[in-house]
Structures are given as structure tokens and as C-alpha cells.
Short mmCIF file of C-alpha atoms and ligand atoms in Angstrom, two decimals:
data_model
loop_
_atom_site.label_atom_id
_atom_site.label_comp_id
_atom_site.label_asym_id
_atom_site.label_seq_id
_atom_site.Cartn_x
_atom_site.Cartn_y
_atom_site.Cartn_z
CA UNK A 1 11.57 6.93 -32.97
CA UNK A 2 14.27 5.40 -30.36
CA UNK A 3 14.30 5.02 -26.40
CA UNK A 4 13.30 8.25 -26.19
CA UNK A 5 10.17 8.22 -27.39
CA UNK A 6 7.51 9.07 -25.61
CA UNK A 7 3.47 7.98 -26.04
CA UNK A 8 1.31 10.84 -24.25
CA UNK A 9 -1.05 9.78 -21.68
CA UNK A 10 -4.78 11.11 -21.39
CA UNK A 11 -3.39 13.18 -18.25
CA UNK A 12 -0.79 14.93 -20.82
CA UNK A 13 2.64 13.00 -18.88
CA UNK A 14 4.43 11.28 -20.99
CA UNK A 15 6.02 7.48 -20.82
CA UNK A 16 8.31 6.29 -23.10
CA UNK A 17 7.32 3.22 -25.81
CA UNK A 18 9.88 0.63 -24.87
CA UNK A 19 10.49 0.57 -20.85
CA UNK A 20 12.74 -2.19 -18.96
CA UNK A 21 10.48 -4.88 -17.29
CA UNK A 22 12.33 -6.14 -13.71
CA UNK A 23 9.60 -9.14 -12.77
CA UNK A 24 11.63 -11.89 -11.59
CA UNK A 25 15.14 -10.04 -11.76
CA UNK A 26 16.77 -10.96 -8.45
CA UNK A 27 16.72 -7.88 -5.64
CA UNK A 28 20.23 -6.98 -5.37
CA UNK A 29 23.19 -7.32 -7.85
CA UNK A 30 21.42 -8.64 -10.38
CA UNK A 31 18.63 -5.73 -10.40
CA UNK A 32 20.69 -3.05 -10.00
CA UNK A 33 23.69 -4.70 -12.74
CA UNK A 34 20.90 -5.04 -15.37
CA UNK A 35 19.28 -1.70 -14.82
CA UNK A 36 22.69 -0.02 -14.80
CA UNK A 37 22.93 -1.72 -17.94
CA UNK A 38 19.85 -0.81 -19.55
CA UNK A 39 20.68 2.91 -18.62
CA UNK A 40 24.08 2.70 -19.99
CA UNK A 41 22.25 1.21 -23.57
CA UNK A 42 19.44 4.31 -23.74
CA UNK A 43 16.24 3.20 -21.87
CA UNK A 44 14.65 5.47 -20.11
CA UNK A 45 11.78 3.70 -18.48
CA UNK A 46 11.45 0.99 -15.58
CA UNK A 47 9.22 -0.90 -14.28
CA UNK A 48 8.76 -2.56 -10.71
CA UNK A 49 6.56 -2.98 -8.27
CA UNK A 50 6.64 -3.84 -4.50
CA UNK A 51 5.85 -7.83 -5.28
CA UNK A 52 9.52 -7.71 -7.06
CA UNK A 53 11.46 -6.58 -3.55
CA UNK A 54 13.68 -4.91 -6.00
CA UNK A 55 12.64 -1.19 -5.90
CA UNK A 56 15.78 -0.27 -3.53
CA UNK A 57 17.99 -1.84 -6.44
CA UNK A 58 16.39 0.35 -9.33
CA UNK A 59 16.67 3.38 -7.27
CA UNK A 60 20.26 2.79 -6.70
CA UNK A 61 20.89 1.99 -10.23
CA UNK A 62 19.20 5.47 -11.34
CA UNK A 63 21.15 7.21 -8.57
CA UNK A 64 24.14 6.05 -9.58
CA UNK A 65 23.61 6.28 -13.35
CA UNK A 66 24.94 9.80 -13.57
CA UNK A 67 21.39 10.18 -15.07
CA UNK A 68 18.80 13.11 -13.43
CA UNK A 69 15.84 11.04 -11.84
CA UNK A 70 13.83 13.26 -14.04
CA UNK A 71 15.36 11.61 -17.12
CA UNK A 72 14.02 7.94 -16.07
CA UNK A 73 10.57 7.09 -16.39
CA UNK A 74 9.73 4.96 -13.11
CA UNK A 75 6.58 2.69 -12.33
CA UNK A 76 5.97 0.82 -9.57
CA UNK A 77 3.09 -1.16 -8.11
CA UNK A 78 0.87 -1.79 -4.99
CA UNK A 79 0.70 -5.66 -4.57
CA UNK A 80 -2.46 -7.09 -3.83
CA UNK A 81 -2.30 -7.82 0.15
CA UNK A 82 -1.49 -3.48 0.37
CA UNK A 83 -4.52 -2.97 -1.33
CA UNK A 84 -7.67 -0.39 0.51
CA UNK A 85 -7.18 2.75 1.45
CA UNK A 86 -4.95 3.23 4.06
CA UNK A 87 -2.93 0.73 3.18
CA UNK A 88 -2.13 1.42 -0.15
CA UNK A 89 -1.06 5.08 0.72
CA UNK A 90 1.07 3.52 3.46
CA UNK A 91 2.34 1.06 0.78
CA UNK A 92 3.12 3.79 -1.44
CA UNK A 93 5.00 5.88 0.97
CA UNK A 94 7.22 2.82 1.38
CA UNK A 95 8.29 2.38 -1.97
CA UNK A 96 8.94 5.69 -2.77
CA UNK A 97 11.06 5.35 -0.02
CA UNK A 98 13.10 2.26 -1.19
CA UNK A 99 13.38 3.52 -4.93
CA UNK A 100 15.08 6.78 -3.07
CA UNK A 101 14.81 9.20 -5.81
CA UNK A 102 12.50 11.48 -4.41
CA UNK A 103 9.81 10.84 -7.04
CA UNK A 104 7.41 7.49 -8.76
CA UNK A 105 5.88 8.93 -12.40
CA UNK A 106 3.46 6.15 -12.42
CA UNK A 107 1.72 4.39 -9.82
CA UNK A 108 -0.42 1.53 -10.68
CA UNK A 109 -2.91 -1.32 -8.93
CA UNK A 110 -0.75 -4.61 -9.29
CA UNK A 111 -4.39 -7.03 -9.97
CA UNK A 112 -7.94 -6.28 -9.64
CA UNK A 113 -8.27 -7.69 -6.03
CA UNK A 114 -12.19 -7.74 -5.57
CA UNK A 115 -13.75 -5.77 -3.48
CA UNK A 116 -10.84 -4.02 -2.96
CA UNK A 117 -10.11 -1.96 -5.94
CA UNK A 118 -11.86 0.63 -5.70
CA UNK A 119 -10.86 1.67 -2.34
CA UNK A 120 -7.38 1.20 -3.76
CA UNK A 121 -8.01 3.37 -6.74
CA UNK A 122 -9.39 6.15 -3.86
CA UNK A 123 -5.99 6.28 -2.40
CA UNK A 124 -4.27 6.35 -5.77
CA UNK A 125 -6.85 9.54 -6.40
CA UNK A 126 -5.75 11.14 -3.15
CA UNK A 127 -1.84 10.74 -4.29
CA UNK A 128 -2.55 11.46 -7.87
CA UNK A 129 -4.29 14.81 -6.43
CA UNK A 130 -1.64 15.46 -3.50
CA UNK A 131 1.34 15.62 -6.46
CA UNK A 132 3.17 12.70 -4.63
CA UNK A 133 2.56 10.74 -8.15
CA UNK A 134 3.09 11.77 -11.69
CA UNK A 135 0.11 9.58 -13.16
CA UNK A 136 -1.78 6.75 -11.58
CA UNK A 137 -3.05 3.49 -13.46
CA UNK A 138 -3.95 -0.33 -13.54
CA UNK A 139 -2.65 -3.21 -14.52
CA UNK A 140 -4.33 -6.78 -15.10
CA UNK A 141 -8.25 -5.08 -15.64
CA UNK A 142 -10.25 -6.84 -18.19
CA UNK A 143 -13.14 -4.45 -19.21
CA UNK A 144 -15.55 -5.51 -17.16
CA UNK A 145 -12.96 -4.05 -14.02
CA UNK A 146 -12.35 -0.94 -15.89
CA UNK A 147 -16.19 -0.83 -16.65
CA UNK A 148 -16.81 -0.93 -12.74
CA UNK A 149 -14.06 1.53 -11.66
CA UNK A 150 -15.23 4.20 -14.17
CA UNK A 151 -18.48 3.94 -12.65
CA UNK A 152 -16.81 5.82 -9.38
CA UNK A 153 -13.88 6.77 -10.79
CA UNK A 154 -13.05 11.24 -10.67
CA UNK A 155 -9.73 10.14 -12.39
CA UNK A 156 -9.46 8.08 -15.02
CA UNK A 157 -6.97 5.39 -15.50
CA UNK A 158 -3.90 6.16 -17.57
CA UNK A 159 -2.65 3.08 -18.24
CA UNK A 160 -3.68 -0.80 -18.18
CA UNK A 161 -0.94 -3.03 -17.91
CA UNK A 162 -1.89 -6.19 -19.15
CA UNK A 163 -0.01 -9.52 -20.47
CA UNK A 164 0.27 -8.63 -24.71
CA UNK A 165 1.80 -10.81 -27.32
CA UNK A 166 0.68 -12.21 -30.06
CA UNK A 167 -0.66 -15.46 -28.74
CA UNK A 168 -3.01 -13.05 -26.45
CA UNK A 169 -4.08 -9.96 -28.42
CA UNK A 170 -7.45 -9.23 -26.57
CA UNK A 171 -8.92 -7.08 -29.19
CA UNK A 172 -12.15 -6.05 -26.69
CA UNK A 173 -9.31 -5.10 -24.55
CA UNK A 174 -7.81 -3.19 -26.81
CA UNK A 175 -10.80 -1.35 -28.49
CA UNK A 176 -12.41 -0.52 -25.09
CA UNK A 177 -9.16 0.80 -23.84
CA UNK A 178 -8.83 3.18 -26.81
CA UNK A 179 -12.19 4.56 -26.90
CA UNK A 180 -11.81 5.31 -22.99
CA UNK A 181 -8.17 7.22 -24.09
CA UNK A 182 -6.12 4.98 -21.62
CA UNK A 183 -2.86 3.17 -22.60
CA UNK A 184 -2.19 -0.17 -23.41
CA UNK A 185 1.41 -1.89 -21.90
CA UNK A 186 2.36 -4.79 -22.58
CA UNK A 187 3.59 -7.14 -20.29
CA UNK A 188 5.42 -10.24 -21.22
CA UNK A 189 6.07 -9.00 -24.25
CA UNK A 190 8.69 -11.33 -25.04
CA UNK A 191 6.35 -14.36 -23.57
CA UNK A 192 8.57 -14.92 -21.01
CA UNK A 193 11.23 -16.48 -24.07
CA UNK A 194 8.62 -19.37 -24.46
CA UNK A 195 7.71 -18.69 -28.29
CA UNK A 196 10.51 -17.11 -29.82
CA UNK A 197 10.70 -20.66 -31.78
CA UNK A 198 7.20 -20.01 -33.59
CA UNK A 199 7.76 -20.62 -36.91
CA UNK A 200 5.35 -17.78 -38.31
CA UNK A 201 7.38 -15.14 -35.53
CA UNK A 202 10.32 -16.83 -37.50
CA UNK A 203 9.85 -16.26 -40.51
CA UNK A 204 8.74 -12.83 -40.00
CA UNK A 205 11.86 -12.09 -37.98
CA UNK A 206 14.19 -13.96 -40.88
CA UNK A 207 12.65 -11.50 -43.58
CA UNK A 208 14.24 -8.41 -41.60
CA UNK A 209 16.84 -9.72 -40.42
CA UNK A 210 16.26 -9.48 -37.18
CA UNK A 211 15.73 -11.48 -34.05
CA UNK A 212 12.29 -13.10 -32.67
CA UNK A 213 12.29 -10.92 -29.99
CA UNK A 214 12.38 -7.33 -32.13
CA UNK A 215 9.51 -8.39 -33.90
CA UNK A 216 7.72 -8.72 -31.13
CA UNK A 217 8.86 -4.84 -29.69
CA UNK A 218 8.01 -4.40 -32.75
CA UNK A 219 4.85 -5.64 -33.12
CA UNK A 220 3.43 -3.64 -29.79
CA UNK A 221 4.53 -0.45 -31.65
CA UNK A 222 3.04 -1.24 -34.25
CA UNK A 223 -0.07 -1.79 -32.10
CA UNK A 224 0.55 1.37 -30.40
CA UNK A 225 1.14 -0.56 -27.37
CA UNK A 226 4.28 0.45 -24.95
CA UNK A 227 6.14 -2.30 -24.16
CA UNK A 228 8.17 -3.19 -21.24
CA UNK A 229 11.03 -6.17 -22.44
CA UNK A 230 13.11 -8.14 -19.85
CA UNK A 231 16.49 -9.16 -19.42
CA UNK A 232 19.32 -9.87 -17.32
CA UNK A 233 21.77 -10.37 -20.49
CA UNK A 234 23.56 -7.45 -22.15
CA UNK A 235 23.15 -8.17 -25.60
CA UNK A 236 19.60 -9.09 -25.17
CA UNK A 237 18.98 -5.38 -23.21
CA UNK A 238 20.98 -3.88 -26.44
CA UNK A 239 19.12 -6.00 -28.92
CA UNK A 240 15.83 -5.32 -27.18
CA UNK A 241 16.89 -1.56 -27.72
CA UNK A 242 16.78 -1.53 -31.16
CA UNK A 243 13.19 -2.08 -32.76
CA UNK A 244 13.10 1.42 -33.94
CA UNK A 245 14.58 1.06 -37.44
CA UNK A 246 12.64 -1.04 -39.04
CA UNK A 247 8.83 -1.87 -40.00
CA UNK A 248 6.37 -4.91 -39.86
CA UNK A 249 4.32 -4.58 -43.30
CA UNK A 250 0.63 -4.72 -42.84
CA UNK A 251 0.81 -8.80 -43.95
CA UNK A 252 3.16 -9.73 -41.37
CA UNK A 253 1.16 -7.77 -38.32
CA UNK A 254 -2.12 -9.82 -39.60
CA UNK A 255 -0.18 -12.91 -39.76
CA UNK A 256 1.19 -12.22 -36.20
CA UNK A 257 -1.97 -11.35 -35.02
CA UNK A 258 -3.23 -14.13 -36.56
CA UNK A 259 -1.12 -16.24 -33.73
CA UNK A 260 -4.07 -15.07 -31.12
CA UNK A 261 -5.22 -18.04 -29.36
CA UNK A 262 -5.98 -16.68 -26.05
CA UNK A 263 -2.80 -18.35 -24.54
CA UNK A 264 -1.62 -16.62 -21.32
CA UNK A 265 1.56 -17.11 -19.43
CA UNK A 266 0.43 -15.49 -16.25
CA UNK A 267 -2.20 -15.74 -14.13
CA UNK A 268 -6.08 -15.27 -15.39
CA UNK A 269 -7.36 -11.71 -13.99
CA UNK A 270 -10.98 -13.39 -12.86
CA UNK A 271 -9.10 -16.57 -11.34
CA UNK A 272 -6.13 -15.28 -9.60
CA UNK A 273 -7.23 -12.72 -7.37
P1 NDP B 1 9.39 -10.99 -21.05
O1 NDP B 1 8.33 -11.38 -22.03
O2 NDP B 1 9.97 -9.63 -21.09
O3 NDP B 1 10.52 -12.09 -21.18
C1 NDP B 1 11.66 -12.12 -20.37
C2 NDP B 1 12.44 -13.37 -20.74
O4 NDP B 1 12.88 -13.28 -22.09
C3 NDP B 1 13.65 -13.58 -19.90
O5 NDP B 1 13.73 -14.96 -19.61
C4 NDP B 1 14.80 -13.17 -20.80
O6 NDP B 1 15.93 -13.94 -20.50
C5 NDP B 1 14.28 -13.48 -22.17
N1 NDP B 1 14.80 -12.57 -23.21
C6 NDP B 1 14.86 -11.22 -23.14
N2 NDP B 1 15.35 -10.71 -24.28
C7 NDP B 1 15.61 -11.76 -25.09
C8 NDP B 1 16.14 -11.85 -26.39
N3 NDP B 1 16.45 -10.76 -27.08
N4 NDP B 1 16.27 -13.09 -26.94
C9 NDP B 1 15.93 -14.20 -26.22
N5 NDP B 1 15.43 -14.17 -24.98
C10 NDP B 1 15.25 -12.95 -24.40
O7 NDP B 1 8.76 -11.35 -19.61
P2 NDP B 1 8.35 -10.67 -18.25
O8 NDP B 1 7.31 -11.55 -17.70
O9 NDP B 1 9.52 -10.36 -17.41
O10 NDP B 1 7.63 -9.30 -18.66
C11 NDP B 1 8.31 -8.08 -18.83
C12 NDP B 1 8.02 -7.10 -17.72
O11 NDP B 1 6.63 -6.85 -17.61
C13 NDP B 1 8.39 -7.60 -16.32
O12 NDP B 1 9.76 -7.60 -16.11
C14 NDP B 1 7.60 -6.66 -15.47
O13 NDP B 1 8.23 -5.40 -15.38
C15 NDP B 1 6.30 -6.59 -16.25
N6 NDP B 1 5.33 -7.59 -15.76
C16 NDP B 1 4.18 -7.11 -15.15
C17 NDP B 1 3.23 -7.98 -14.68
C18 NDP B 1 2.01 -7.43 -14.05
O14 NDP B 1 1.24 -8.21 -13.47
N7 NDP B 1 1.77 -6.15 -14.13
C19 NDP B 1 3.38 -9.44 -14.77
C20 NDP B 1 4.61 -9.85 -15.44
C21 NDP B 1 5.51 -8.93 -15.93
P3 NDP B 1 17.42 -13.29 -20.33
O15 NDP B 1 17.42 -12.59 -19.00
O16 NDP B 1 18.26 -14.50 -20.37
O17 NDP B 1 17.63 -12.36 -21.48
#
């Protein structure tokens, strides 16, 4: 397994485990420096999303990358004032337009904005249908959204993107998403740098030798969970990069999982939208 690697979706496209997460990267330099980077090191996902006004920066990073757009894996997002119909398919036709590379694999709904989403997932339909998208999904459903969108739904979801680390494993989540065949990403994987000090992630990470932050790439592998690490740092993208060659024995992922307390860093899904 490496950057390469690929976790098939229930539509048969194909995303790879470990993408590069661009949420709070600065639009301009700084997005299109770190995504050059994490090019340069192997990945071969990203994701964005109109919210991070940095789609123009990953497109120009890809273009420039020497790299086929075909051989980068690219998501973006429909933020939650585009949402309905109209407006999403105008939103989408606008960042396909900044990212500039003639193509978005994955498009997905930002946040379950009520009364909304279903509309929303009606243009995503349309787009899936049309061929302007390679796969369409979610992001921040609990189950009782995905329950209501299957009720309408003619395509299913291939992905929910959801905040995953240890401190928030969501087991429903993750059960209900499995049975229904659609893909669990992690977001925050990393949470946001503000646990890497836990003593049992520590430990864990001490007995590989290997940093905080590849056990917990790790530990969404593990979980069968793609995963979609930030950074702005080189050696962070590099280290990132390399939670392939080694394995979490069955102790240490109940011990992780074990860290569950419902803690998010974002937002609540039923509170913030
Ligand atoms: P992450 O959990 O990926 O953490 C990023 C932070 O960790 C940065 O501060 C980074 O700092 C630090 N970091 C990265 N690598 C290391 C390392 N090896 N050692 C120590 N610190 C490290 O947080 P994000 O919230 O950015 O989540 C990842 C991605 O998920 C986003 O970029 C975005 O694509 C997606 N996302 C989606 C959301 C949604 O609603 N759908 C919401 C939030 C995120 P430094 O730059 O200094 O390395």
C-alpha cells in the first residue's frame, strides 16, 4: 500500500486512502507551494472546497505539476449559502472553473443545511448523471441525514466526509455507513495538531517508532477510513506520506479507540447549520 492506493467506491471510481486536506491553507502562495509540494512527495488526492477560496491555487499547482489531471484525485465542495438546485449547479460550474483542469472526480455537499439538502443532492444527481462529475457525495451527515436523503435519493452517496480521530470514532456512524456501502473520510485526522501530546497516542507512536501523527493515518487505515492530513510544512507533508509500512496491532487500535469521548474540533452537524 502507498499514495497510490486506491479504496473503490460503491459507484466503482476509485479515491486514493491518504488525500491532502487544504482547510485553512491560505489562497495563493501558500496553497499552491504546499500542494506543489505534496505532488512532488507522491499524493495523489486533494481536497477543497469553495468555503477555502483556494480552488484556483490547487488547479494551478496540478497544472503545473508536470502531472496529467487524470493522475490527481480532486474533491471539492458546495458551501452551504450555494446550496438548492440552481444554485448549486451554478456553484459547481464555478469551481470547476477556478480549479481549471477541465475535470472535479468528487463533488460533495459541504454540511447538511436543512431543508436544503435534498434539493442540493438533486443537482448533484443531475451532474453526477450529465458526466460533468466523477462521483458525488456528503460530508458532515450523521445518520439520521443520510437516513432522510436515501429516502429520495436515485443515487446513493459515495462518500461521507466527516470529522474522525480517535477522540470521535462514531461507531453508529461508522456501522450505518458500511452497511449502506458508502465511504468513510476522515477529516481532521490529525485533530487539527491539538492531541498529538496524548500520552496513550504516545506511547503507541514510541513503540514504532514513529510520530503521533502516523499513527493516527494509520489508525484510519486501519479503520478502513481514507484520510485526508494537512500541512503547510514539508517534512510534515513527507512524514504524513509515509504510514504505509508499518501496522497498529489489534491492542493498540482498541486502546486508541478506546480514546473516544465524543470530543469534536469542528462544528456539531445538528447545531451548526
Ligand atoms: P488536520 O487534522 O489535518 O491537522 C492539520 C494541522 O496539523 C495543521 O495545523 C498542521 O500544521 C498540523 N500537522 C500536520 N502534520 C503534522 C505532523 N506530522 N506533526 C505535527 N503537526 C502536524 O486538520 P484539518 O482540519 O485541516 O483537516 C484536514 C482536511 O480535512 C482539511 O484540510 C480539509 O481538506 C478537510 N476538512 C473538511 C471539513 C469538512 O467540513 N468537510 C472540515 C475540516 C477539514 P503544519 O501546517 O504546521 O504542519
Amino acid at each position: 500500500m502507498d499514495l497510490n492506493s486506491t479504496a473503490t467506491l460503491n459507484n466503482g471510481a476509485r479515491i486514493p486512502w491518504v488525500g491532502f486536506g487544504v482547510f485553512q491553507t491560505e489562497p495563493g502562495e501558500e496553497t499552491y507551494r504546499s500542494v506543489s509540494i505534496a505532488l512532488r512527495v507522491g499524493y495523489r488526492a486533494v481536497d477543497t472546497a469553495s468555503y477555502y477560496r483556494n480552488e484556483e491555487d490547487v488547479g494551478r499547482a496540478i497544472r503545473d505539476s508536470g502531472l496529467s489531471p487524470e493522475e490527481v484525485y480532486v474533491t471539492t465542495k458546495v458551501w452551504n449559502d450555494e446550496q438548492g438546485y440552481d444554485s448549486t449547479l451554478k456553484a459547481f460550474a464555478a469551481s470547476k472553473k477556478r480549479l481549471g483542469i477541465g475535470k472535479v472526480d468528487l463533488y460533495l455537499i459541504h454540511w447538511p443545511v436543512t431543508g436544503r439538502y435534498k434539493d442540493t443532492w438533486r443537482a448533484l444527481e443531475k451532474l453526477y448523471r450529465d458526466g460533468e462529475v466523477g462521483a458525488i457525495g456528503v460530508s458532515n451527515f450523521k445518520v439520521h441525514h443520510l437516513e432522510d436523503l436515501l429516502q429520495d435519493a436515485e443515487v446513493k452517496p459515495v462518500i461521507n466526509q466527516v470529522e474522525f480521530h480517535p477522540f470521535l470514532l462514531q461507531p453508529d456512524l461508522l456501522e450505518y455507513c458500511d452497511r449502506q456501502q458508502i465511504q468513510v473520510e476522515a477529516w481532521s485526522p490529525l485533530t487539527r495538531a491539538r492531541f498529538l501530546d496524548n500520552p496513550v497516542i504516545q506511547e503507541v507512536a514510541r513503540a514504532h517508532g514513529r510520530s503521533p501523527a502516523q499513527v493516527l493515518i494509520r489508525w484510519d487505515l486501519q479503520h478502513r477510513v481514507v484520510t485526508l492530513p494537512r500541512s503547510t510544512k514539508e517534512n510534515h507533508i513527507r512524514e504524513n506520506a509515509r504510514a504505509f509500512d508499518f501496522e497498529l496491532t489489534g491492542e493498540e487500535m482498541k486502546k486508541l479507540d478506546a480514546l473516544d469521548s465524543g470530543t469534536r474540533i469542528g462544528p456539531d452537524p445538528d447545531s451548526f447549520v
